[in-house]
């Protein structure tokens, strides 16, 4: 058996922080290997890239999630004891809870809520000089996510809850005060969500049976018991928070519409193109760089030993832009999705494998439908100009956005 190629440095934490999207694929390319070994946060870590590596990563019996996530990400982005750290039967059972929220009529209902909100917001945009798109979209999505999830959102709380949800996904990986702000946001958001769960359980709040608040509050684990208020709060936030996070992809889509402006006409003329366009944004614009797991028990892959307990990082962005799976991978070419056969391992912005049995994101259909609704609105419902601004994506932050947060002006609703 050969030993796994090693990165030059002993600990690669800084290199990863400096170059979150390039570190794994660039090191793999230097070593001419799909995997290498290093230390991250002083722990032995195997980093892997590409569709073949993703297939191994998502083969259930080899890797587990318990104990794989760094504490700082659990205390901010994800919360503790939620689905992300479950394995085997407990995971499958909890996953059923999330998948039960994803019926196509429900996804359409969320899309309709967003469209109504867009009409309302656009009327205000017409009377304003400049609109910071990211801020507006986050607020729209916070309102839509809460309404759809059966979570009451009094008008005076909109700003606070939007800021809390944003801190969870935007400042989780930050260092210093921003990170501590995200921890505080997690603490407050969980207290809020636990309060909602308790009100559903004592009958003082009665959201629709199909809403996330109702489903999570009444879900019973394999032992037949209700989730504790703390775990239920984490899971309710696992619905509301990522819907707000779709704002990142929406600003990235607006960015792509601006940079590749000939697509505006294509999307106007042909709705089918919307699907290809948003898929290409999801493939090419960076969001989460990698996902983590641990080796359950020793196994061998391509003659390399994976030893029990080692952490494994799967490169999401590098896999989406791997030249073995994608022609001209760095070019923005939505038409590549026409007639493309789906492969659960080569396009993994939201994880890979199977939605029901693996940890693949259950929210993928929501993301696609929301992105389509916004892009459709941008090209068919309003006219606008993009203010002269620096539109480089700031890769110093995760996920990367233009520093200006994408400013629009001269917005007019079409008749
Ligand atoms: C898991 C990305 C939106 C709910 C994940 C994973 C990624 C991801 C990378 C981990 C996959 C893995 O561990 O293998 C994203 C991105 C989104 C998004 C980039 C865009 C904003 C959503 C939405 C929802 C959602 C809209 C729900 C409404 C979840 C849940 C999990 C998850 C519950 C855990 C699944 C499990 O552990 O089995 N997502 N997601 N996400 N996502 Fe999303």
Short mmCIF file of C-alpha atoms and ligand atoms in Angstrom, two decimals:
data_model
loop_
_atom_site.label_atom_id
_atom_site.label_comp_id
_atom_site.label_asym_id
_atom_site.label_seq_id
_atom_site.Cartn_x
_atom_site.Cartn_y
_atom_site.Cartn_z
CA UNK A 1 0.00 0.00 0.00
CA UNK A 2 1.41 3.46 -0.83
CA UNK A 3 1.33 6.40 1.51
CA UNK A 4 -0.97 9.31 0.70
CA UNK A 5 0.95 12.23 -0.90
CA UNK A 6 1.72 14.95 1.63
CA UNK A 7 1.32 18.73 1.39
CA UNK A 8 4.65 20.51 1.83
CA UNK A 9 3.73 22.30 5.04
CA UNK A 10 3.10 20.49 8.28
CA UNK A 11 -0.02 22.46 9.17
CA UNK A 12 -2.12 23.95 6.36
CA UNK A 13 -4.71 25.89 8.37
CA UNK A 14 -3.36 29.28 7.26
CA UNK A 15 -2.98 28.22 3.64
CA UNK A 16 -6.61 27.06 3.64
CA UNK A 17 -7.83 30.29 5.25
CA UNK A 18 -5.86 32.38 2.77
CA UNK A 19 -7.14 30.54 -0.26
CA UNK A 20 -10.31 28.66 0.74
CA UNK A 21 -11.43 27.76 -2.79
CA UNK A 22 -8.02 27.09 -4.34
CA UNK A 23 -6.07 25.37 -1.58
CA UNK A 24 -7.29 21.79 -2.15
CA UNK A 25 -7.50 21.78 -5.98
CA UNK A 26 -4.19 23.67 -6.38
CA UNK A 27 -2.32 21.36 -3.99
CA UNK A 28 -3.83 18.30 -5.69
CA UNK A 29 -2.77 19.65 -9.04
CA UNK A 30 0.81 20.32 -7.80
CA UNK A 31 1.01 16.77 -6.43
CA UNK A 32 -0.75 15.28 -9.50
CA UNK A 33 -3.09 13.46 -7.16
CA UNK A 34 -6.80 13.50 -6.23
CA UNK A 35 -5.89 13.51 -2.56
CA UNK A 36 -3.21 14.53 -0.12
CA UNK A 37 -2.60 14.49 3.58
CA UNK A 38 -1.88 17.44 5.84
CA UNK A 39 -2.83 18.86 9.22
CA UNK A 40 -5.65 21.34 9.65
CA UNK A 41 -6.17 22.86 13.08
CA UNK A 42 -3.41 20.43 14.16
CA UNK A 43 -5.45 17.37 13.14
CA UNK A 44 -4.43 14.86 10.48
CA UNK A 45 -6.67 15.60 7.51
CA UNK A 46 -7.02 13.97 4.12
CA UNK A 47 -8.11 16.49 1.46
CA UNK A 48 -9.75 15.17 -1.71
CA UNK A 49 -11.09 16.60 -4.96
CA UNK A 50 -13.05 15.43 -8.01
CA UNK A 51 -16.06 13.25 -8.80
CA UNK A 52 -14.34 9.93 -7.96
CA UNK A 53 -13.33 11.27 -4.55
CA UNK A 54 -16.88 12.56 -3.99
CA UNK A 55 -18.23 9.09 -4.70
CA UNK A 56 -16.04 7.62 -1.96
CA UNK A 57 -16.85 10.48 0.40
CA UNK A 58 -20.58 9.81 0.06
CA UNK A 59 -20.37 6.02 0.30
CA UNK A 60 -22.14 5.69 3.61
CA UNK A 61 -20.25 2.99 5.40
CA UNK A 62 -16.83 4.51 5.04
CA UNK A 63 -17.14 7.97 6.53
CA UNK A 64 -19.18 9.41 9.38
CA UNK A 65 -20.09 12.94 10.36
CA UNK A 66 -20.12 12.72 14.18
CA UNK A 67 -17.26 14.84 15.52
CA UNK A 68 -16.11 15.99 12.08
CA UNK A 69 -17.17 19.62 12.15
CA UNK A 70 -14.86 22.18 13.80
CA UNK A 71 -16.44 23.56 17.00
CA UNK A 72 -16.36 27.14 15.72
CA UNK A 73 -18.61 26.20 12.78
CA UNK A 74 -21.01 24.32 15.05
CA UNK A 75 -21.25 27.25 17.42
CA UNK A 76 -22.19 29.60 14.57
CA UNK A 77 -23.35 28.27 11.20
CA UNK A 78 -24.85 24.92 12.12
CA UNK A 79 -25.65 24.72 15.82
CA UNK A 80 -25.05 21.61 17.92
CA UNK A 81 -26.91 18.26 17.76
CA UNK A 82 -28.62 19.00 14.45
CA UNK A 83 -28.85 16.71 11.44
CA UNK A 84 -25.40 17.58 10.12
CA UNK A 85 -23.69 15.53 12.85
CA UNK A 86 -25.96 12.45 12.68
CA UNK A 87 -25.09 9.12 11.07
CA UNK A 88 -26.82 5.91 9.97
CA UNK A 89 -30.44 5.29 10.96
CA UNK A 90 -30.70 8.40 13.14
CA UNK A 91 -29.63 10.50 10.15
CA UNK A 92 -32.01 8.80 7.71
CA UNK A 93 -34.90 9.31 10.08
CA UNK A 94 -34.15 13.01 10.68
CA UNK A 95 -33.62 13.49 6.96
CA UNK A 96 -37.18 12.31 6.35
CA UNK A 97 -38.32 15.28 8.40
CA UNK A 98 -36.51 17.73 6.09
CA UNK A 99 -37.48 15.94 2.89
CA UNK A 100 -41.16 16.04 3.95
CA UNK A 101 -40.99 19.85 3.63
CA UNK A 102 -39.88 19.73 0.00
CA UNK A 103 -43.05 18.74 -1.89
CA UNK A 104 -43.24 20.63 -5.20
CA UNK A 105 -46.45 22.50 -4.19
CA UNK A 106 -44.66 23.76 -1.08
CA UNK A 107 -41.67 24.96 -3.06
CA UNK A 108 -44.05 26.72 -5.43
CA UNK A 109 -45.84 28.32 -2.46
CA UNK A 110 -42.53 29.73 -1.23
CA UNK A 111 -41.78 31.02 -4.72
CA UNK A 112 -45.19 32.77 -4.88
CA UNK A 113 -44.57 34.41 -1.50
CA UNK A 114 -41.24 35.72 -2.77
CA UNK A 115 -42.80 37.05 -5.99
CA UNK A 116 -45.46 38.95 -4.00
CA UNK A 117 -42.78 40.44 -1.78
CA UNK A 118 -40.72 41.40 -4.82
CA UNK A 119 -43.68 43.36 -6.22
CA UNK A 120 -44.07 45.15 -2.90
CA UNK A 121 -40.36 45.96 -2.57
CA UNK A 122 -39.97 47.00 -6.21
CA UNK A 123 -42.61 49.73 -5.74
CA UNK A 124 -40.34 51.23 -3.03
CA UNK A 125 -37.25 50.77 -5.18
CA UNK A 126 -38.83 52.98 -7.84
CA UNK A 127 -38.83 55.89 -5.40
CA UNK A 128 -35.22 55.41 -4.20
CA UNK A 129 -31.96 56.57 -5.79
CA UNK A 130 -29.95 53.46 -5.04
CA UNK A 131 -30.75 49.98 -3.84
CA UNK A 132 -28.20 47.65 -2.22
CA UNK A 133 -29.43 44.39 -3.69
CA UNK A 134 -27.94 42.03 -1.10
CA UNK A 135 -29.61 43.92 1.78
CA UNK A 136 -32.99 43.96 0.08
CA UNK A 137 -32.89 40.30 -0.94
CA UNK A 138 -31.89 39.16 2.56
CA UNK A 139 -34.86 41.01 4.00
CA UNK A 140 -37.26 39.64 1.39
CA UNK A 141 -36.04 36.13 2.03
CA UNK A 142 -36.24 36.47 5.81
CA UNK A 143 -39.89 37.49 5.45
CA UNK A 144 -40.58 34.71 2.94
CA UNK A 145 -38.75 32.03 4.97
CA UNK A 146 -40.62 32.90 8.19
CA UNK A 147 -44.03 33.11 6.51
CA UNK A 148 -43.45 29.79 4.75
CA UNK A 149 -42.12 28.10 7.89
CA UNK A 150 -45.04 29.21 10.08
CA UNK A 151 -42.75 31.45 12.14
CA UNK A 152 -44.36 34.74 13.22
CA UNK A 153 -42.27 37.77 12.29
CA UNK A 154 -43.58 41.04 13.71
CA UNK A 155 -42.62 44.06 11.58
CA UNK A 156 -40.36 45.48 14.30
CA UNK A 157 -38.28 42.25 14.33
CA UNK A 158 -37.58 42.03 10.60
CA UNK A 159 -34.27 43.87 10.76
CA UNK A 160 -32.97 41.98 13.81
CA UNK A 161 -33.88 38.53 12.51
CA UNK A 162 -32.43 39.31 9.08
CA UNK A 163 -29.17 40.40 10.73
CA UNK A 164 -29.08 37.30 12.96
CA UNK A 165 -29.66 34.86 10.08
CA UNK A 166 -27.01 36.66 8.01
CA UNK A 167 -24.41 36.55 10.78
CA UNK A 168 -24.85 32.76 11.00
CA UNK A 169 -23.82 32.08 7.42
CA UNK A 170 -21.67 35.10 6.67
CA UNK A 171 -19.52 35.47 9.77
CA UNK A 172 -19.20 31.81 10.82
CA UNK A 173 -15.76 31.33 9.28
CA UNK A 174 -14.52 34.83 10.25
CA UNK A 175 -11.93 35.45 12.93
CA UNK A 176 -12.11 37.98 15.77
CA UNK A 177 -15.14 40.02 16.71
CA UNK A 178 -17.20 38.99 13.69
CA UNK A 179 -16.95 35.37 14.75
CA UNK A 180 -18.02 36.25 18.30
CA UNK A 181 -20.92 38.26 16.86
CA UNK A 182 -21.99 35.12 14.97
CA UNK A 183 -21.89 33.10 18.22
CA UNK A 184 -24.11 35.65 19.91
CA UNK A 185 -26.48 35.59 16.92
CA UNK A 186 -26.67 31.78 17.22
CA UNK A 187 -27.47 32.01 20.92
CA UNK A 188 -30.24 34.57 20.37
CA UNK A 189 -31.67 32.89 17.29
CA UNK A 190 -31.87 29.52 19.06
CA UNK A 191 -33.68 31.12 22.01
CA UNK A 192 -36.16 32.66 19.55
CA UNK A 193 -36.67 29.41 17.63
CA UNK A 194 -37.02 27.34 20.84
CA UNK A 195 -39.74 29.77 21.98
CA UNK A 196 -41.65 29.14 18.74
CA UNK A 197 -41.36 25.36 19.16
CA UNK A 198 -42.72 25.62 22.70
CA UNK A 199 -45.65 27.77 21.56
CA UNK A 200 -46.54 25.24 18.85
CA UNK A 201 -46.39 22.47 21.43
CA UNK A 202 -48.58 24.25 23.99
CA UNK A 203 -51.09 25.22 21.28
CA UNK A 204 -50.69 28.99 21.61
CA UNK A 205 -49.28 29.08 18.06
CA UNK A 206 -50.97 27.02 15.34
CA UNK A 207 -49.03 27.14 12.08
CA UNK A 208 -50.16 25.05 9.06
CA UNK A 209 -49.59 21.28 9.38
CA UNK A 210 -47.21 21.36 6.41
CA UNK A 211 -45.07 24.22 7.79
CA UNK A 212 -41.55 23.66 9.14
CA UNK A 213 -42.53 25.01 12.59
CA UNK A 214 -45.30 22.40 12.90
CA UNK A 215 -43.34 19.52 11.39
CA UNK A 216 -40.24 20.11 13.55
CA UNK A 217 -42.22 20.73 16.76
CA UNK A 218 -44.16 17.47 16.38
CA UNK A 219 -41.41 15.26 14.91
CA UNK A 220 -40.53 12.19 16.96
CA UNK A 221 -37.07 10.68 16.88
CA UNK A 222 -36.45 6.94 16.52
CA UNK A 223 -36.95 6.52 20.29
CA UNK A 224 -40.47 7.96 19.90
CA UNK A 225 -39.62 11.14 21.78
CA UNK A 226 -40.12 14.73 20.64
CA UNK A 227 -36.89 16.60 19.88
CA UNK A 228 -35.69 18.68 22.83
CA UNK A 229 -36.52 22.39 22.39
CA UNK A 230 -32.81 23.09 21.80
CA UNK A 231 -32.45 20.49 19.01
CA UNK A 232 -35.80 21.47 17.49
CA UNK A 233 -34.61 25.10 17.47
CA UNK A 234 -31.42 24.09 15.65
CA UNK A 235 -33.49 22.20 13.04
CA UNK A 236 -36.00 25.03 12.56
CA UNK A 237 -33.07 27.37 11.98
CA UNK A 238 -31.70 24.77 9.54
CA UNK A 239 -34.66 25.77 7.37
CA UNK A 240 -34.95 29.53 7.93
CA UNK A 241 -31.22 30.38 7.86
CA UNK A 242 -30.32 28.73 4.53
CA UNK A 243 -33.36 30.21 2.78
CA UNK A 244 -31.99 33.65 3.75
CA UNK A 245 -28.56 32.50 2.54
CA UNK A 246 -29.94 32.03 -0.98
CA UNK A 247 -29.47 35.84 -1.12
CA UNK A 248 -25.78 35.14 -1.83
CA UNK A 249 -26.57 33.10 -4.96
CA UNK A 250 -29.11 35.74 -6.02
CA UNK A 251 -26.55 38.55 -5.87
CA UNK A 252 -24.11 36.28 -7.69
CA UNK A 253 -26.82 35.65 -10.34
CA UNK A 254 -27.38 39.42 -10.72
CA UNK A 255 -23.60 39.75 -11.08
CA UNK A 256 -23.59 37.09 -13.81
CA UNK A 257 -26.50 38.78 -15.62
CA UNK A 258 -24.48 42.00 -15.63
CA UNK A 259 -21.17 40.44 -16.67
CA UNK A 260 -22.73 38.23 -19.33
CA UNK A 261 -25.43 40.68 -20.38
CA UNK A 262 -26.38 38.84 -23.60
CA UNK A 263 -28.05 36.30 -21.27
CA UNK A 264 -30.65 38.92 -20.28
CA UNK A 265 -32.27 38.67 -23.71
CA UNK A 266 -31.98 34.88 -23.75
CA UNK A 267 -33.79 34.63 -20.41
CA UNK A 268 -36.51 36.99 -21.65
CA UNK A 269 -37.17 34.92 -24.75
CA UNK A 270 -36.99 31.42 -23.39
CA UNK A 271 -37.89 30.26 -19.85
CA UNK A 272 -36.01 26.99 -20.32
CA UNK A 273 -32.78 28.97 -20.36
CA UNK A 274 -33.46 30.14 -16.79
CA UNK A 275 -32.72 26.66 -15.49
CA UNK A 276 -29.36 26.47 -17.32
CA UNK A 277 -28.45 29.97 -16.18
CA UNK A 278 -29.04 29.41 -12.47
CA UNK A 279 -27.33 26.01 -12.57
CA UNK A 280 -24.24 27.62 -14.07
CA UNK A 281 -24.26 30.28 -11.33
CA UNK A 282 -24.48 27.52 -8.71
CA UNK A 283 -21.62 25.65 -10.37
CA UNK A 284 -19.20 28.48 -10.98
CA UNK A 285 -19.72 31.04 -8.23
CA UNK A 286 -18.04 30.02 -4.98
CA UNK A 287 -20.15 29.38 -1.86
CA UNK A 288 -19.03 26.74 0.66
CA UNK A 289 -15.51 25.51 -0.18
CA UNK A 290 -15.58 22.03 1.39
CA UNK A 291 -17.41 19.55 3.64
CA UNK A 292 -15.91 17.41 6.40
CA UNK A 293 -16.29 13.83 7.64
CA UNK A 294 -14.25 11.22 9.56
CA UNK A 295 -13.09 7.74 8.59
CA UNK A 296 -15.39 5.25 10.36
CA UNK A 297 -13.00 2.32 10.20
CA UNK A 298 -9.84 1.62 8.17
CA UNK A 299 -10.37 1.18 4.44
CA UNK A 300 -8.36 1.34 1.24
CA UNK A 301 -8.96 3.44 -1.88
CA UNK A 302 -6.69 3.38 -4.94
CA UNK A 303 -4.04 1.64 -2.87
CA UNK A 304 -4.08 4.31 -0.12
CA UNK A 305 -5.03 3.59 3.47
CA UNK A 306 -7.67 5.76 5.15
CA UNK A 307 -7.17 5.23 8.88
CA UNK A 308 -9.99 5.23 11.40
CA UNK A 309 -10.67 8.64 12.94
CA UNK A 310 -8.83 10.72 10.30
CA UNK A 311 -10.68 13.78 9.17
CA UNK A 312 -11.49 13.99 5.45
CA UNK A 313 -12.28 17.22 3.58
CA UNK A 314 -14.06 17.05 0.24
CA UNK A 315 -13.44 19.97 -2.09
CA UNK A 316 -16.79 21.26 -3.38
CA UNK A 317 -15.67 24.20 -5.50
CA UNK A 318 -12.74 22.41 -7.12
CA UNK A 319 -14.98 19.47 -7.98
CA UNK A 320 -17.47 21.81 -9.68
CA UNK A 321 -14.65 23.21 -11.77
CA UNK A 322 -12.68 20.03 -12.42
CA UNK A 323 -11.57 19.90 -16.05
CA UNK A 324 -12.09 16.12 -16.10
CA UNK A 325 -15.84 16.68 -15.66
CA UNK A 326 -16.34 20.09 -17.27
CA UNK A 327 -15.11 21.59 -20.54
CA UNK A 328 -13.57 25.04 -20.10
CA UNK A 329 -14.57 24.83 -16.43
CA UNK A 330 -13.81 28.45 -15.53
CA UNK A 331 -15.96 29.85 -18.32
CA UNK A 332 -19.54 30.90 -17.72
CA UNK A 333 -21.49 28.74 -20.19
CA UNK A 334 -25.05 27.99 -19.04
CA UNK A 335 -25.78 26.11 -22.28
CA UNK A 336 -23.55 23.30 -21.00
CA UNK A 337 -26.55 22.18 -18.91
CA UNK A 338 -28.72 21.52 -21.97
CA UNK A 339 -29.03 17.75 -22.33
CA UNK A 340 -26.39 17.17 -19.67
CA UNK A 341 -26.82 13.88 -17.86
CA UNK A 342 -27.04 14.36 -14.11
CA UNK A 343 -24.18 12.99 -12.09
CA UNK A 344 -24.56 13.15 -8.29
CA UNK A 345 -20.82 13.56 -7.77
CA UNK A 346 -19.50 16.18 -10.20
CA UNK A 347 -21.76 19.16 -9.39
CA UNK A 348 -21.74 19.41 -5.62
CA UNK A 349 -22.19 23.03 -4.48
CA UNK A 350 -24.78 21.69 -2.03
CA UNK A 351 -23.17 18.32 -1.40
CA UNK A 352 -23.36 15.12 -3.44
CA UNK A 353 -24.81 11.61 -3.50
CA UNK A 354 -28.44 10.96 -2.62
CA UNK A 355 -30.74 13.48 -0.94
CA UNK A 356 -32.48 10.87 1.23
CA UNK A 357 -29.61 8.73 2.43
CA UNK A 358 -26.56 11.01 2.26
CA UNK A 359 -26.00 14.47 3.73
CA UNK A 360 -26.75 16.15 0.42
CA UNK A 361 -28.65 19.42 0.93
CA UNK A 362 -32.44 18.93 1.01
CA UNK A 363 -32.89 22.59 0.02
CA UNK A 364 -31.53 22.32 -3.53
CA UNK A 365 -34.97 22.61 -5.18
CA UNK A 366 -35.78 25.68 -3.08
CA UNK A 367 -32.51 27.30 -4.11
CA UNK A 368 -33.14 26.66 -7.81
CA UNK A 369 -36.75 27.87 -7.67
CA UNK A 370 -35.84 31.05 -5.73
CA UNK A 371 -32.97 31.87 -8.05
CA UNK A 372 -35.20 31.40 -11.07
CA UNK A 373 -37.90 33.64 -9.56
CA UNK A 374 -35.42 36.47 -8.94
CA UNK A 375 -33.70 36.16 -12.33
CA UNK A 376 -37.07 36.11 -14.07
CA UNK A 377 -38.03 39.25 -12.13
CA UNK A 378 -34.77 41.00 -13.03
CA UNK A 379 -35.21 40.43 -16.76
CA UNK A 380 -39.00 40.51 -17.19
CA UNK A 381 -40.52 42.69 -14.46
CA UNK A 382 -38.14 45.61 -13.89
CA UNK A 383 -35.67 47.81 -15.71
CA UNK A 384 -32.60 48.95 -13.81
CA UNK A 385 -29.06 50.20 -14.17
CA UNK A 386 -26.07 48.84 -12.34
CA UNK A 387 -24.21 51.66 -10.61
CA UNK A 388 -20.55 52.06 -11.53
CA UNK A 389 -18.86 50.13 -8.67
CA UNK A 390 -16.13 47.61 -7.97
CA UNK A 391 -17.76 44.29 -8.82
CA UNK A 392 -14.80 42.02 -8.03
CA UNK A 393 -15.90 39.24 -5.71
CA UNK A 394 -14.14 39.64 -2.38
CA UNK A 395 -12.64 36.20 -1.82
CA UNK A 396 -11.37 37.42 1.56
CA UNK A 397 -14.84 36.61 2.85
CA UNK A 398 -16.90 33.46 2.80
CA UNK A 399 -19.05 33.30 0.74
CA UNK A 400 -17.56 35.93 -1.62
CA UNK A 401 -19.62 38.91 -2.76
CA UNK A 402 -18.76 42.30 -4.27
CA UNK A 403 -17.80 44.70 -1.44
CA UNK A 404 -20.56 47.09 -2.56
CA UNK A 405 -23.15 44.28 -2.17
CA UNK A 406 -24.29 45.11 -5.74
CA UNK A 407 -25.94 48.48 -6.10
CA UNK A 408 -28.79 49.06 -8.55
CA UNK A 409 -30.25 52.42 -9.57
CA UNK A 410 -33.01 53.87 -11.80
CA UNK A 411 -35.30 50.96 -11.05
CA UNK A 412 -38.63 51.01 -12.90
CA UNK A 413 -41.41 48.45 -12.77
CA UNK A 414 -42.52 47.49 -16.27
CA UNK A 415 -46.20 48.03 -17.02
C1 LIG B 1 -26.69 20.59 3.90
C2 LIG B 1 -25.20 24.03 0.82
C3 LIG B 1 -29.62 26.01 0.93
C4 LIG B 1 -30.98 22.85 4.34
C5 LIG B 1 -25.94 21.33 3.01
C6 LIG B 1 -24.58 21.04 2.66
C7 LIG B 1 -24.15 22.00 1.81
C8 LIG B 1 -25.25 22.90 1.61
C9 LIG B 1 -22.76 22.14 1.19
C10 LIG B 1 -23.74 19.91 3.24
C11 LIG B 1 -23.67 18.69 2.38
C12 LIG B 1 -22.86 17.61 3.07
O1 LIG B 1 -22.63 17.68 4.27
O2 LIG B 1 -22.47 16.66 2.40
C13 LIG B 1 -26.25 24.90 0.66
C14 LIG B 1 -26.16 26.13 -0.08
C15 LIG B 1 -27.40 26.70 -0.05
C16 LIG B 1 -28.27 25.82 0.73
C17 LIG B 1 -24.92 26.66 -0.78
C18 LIG B 1 -27.78 28.00 -0.67
C19 LIG B 1 -28.12 28.97 0.08
C20 LIG B 1 -30.41 25.25 1.76
C21 LIG B 1 -31.82 25.43 1.97
C22 LIG B 1 -32.21 24.53 2.94
C23 LIG B 1 -31.02 23.80 3.34
C24 LIG B 1 -32.68 26.44 1.22
C25 LIG B 1 -33.55 24.26 3.55
C26 LIG B 1 -34.60 24.97 3.41
C27 LIG B 1 -29.89 22.03 4.57
C28 LIG B 1 -29.88 20.97 5.58
C29 LIG B 1 -28.64 20.31 5.43
C30 LIG B 1 -27.93 20.97 4.35
C31 LIG B 1 -30.98 20.66 6.58
C32 LIG B 1 -28.14 19.10 6.23
C33 LIG B 1 -28.46 17.83 5.46
C34 LIG B 1 -27.92 16.57 6.10
O3 LIG B 1 -27.03 16.66 6.95
O4 LIG B 1 -28.40 15.49 5.71
N1 LIG B 1 -26.35 22.46 2.35
N2 LIG B 1 -27.52 24.75 1.14
N3 LIG B 1 -29.97 24.25 2.59
N4 LIG B 1 -28.71 22.01 3.87
FE1 LIG B 1 -28.19 23.30 2.42
#
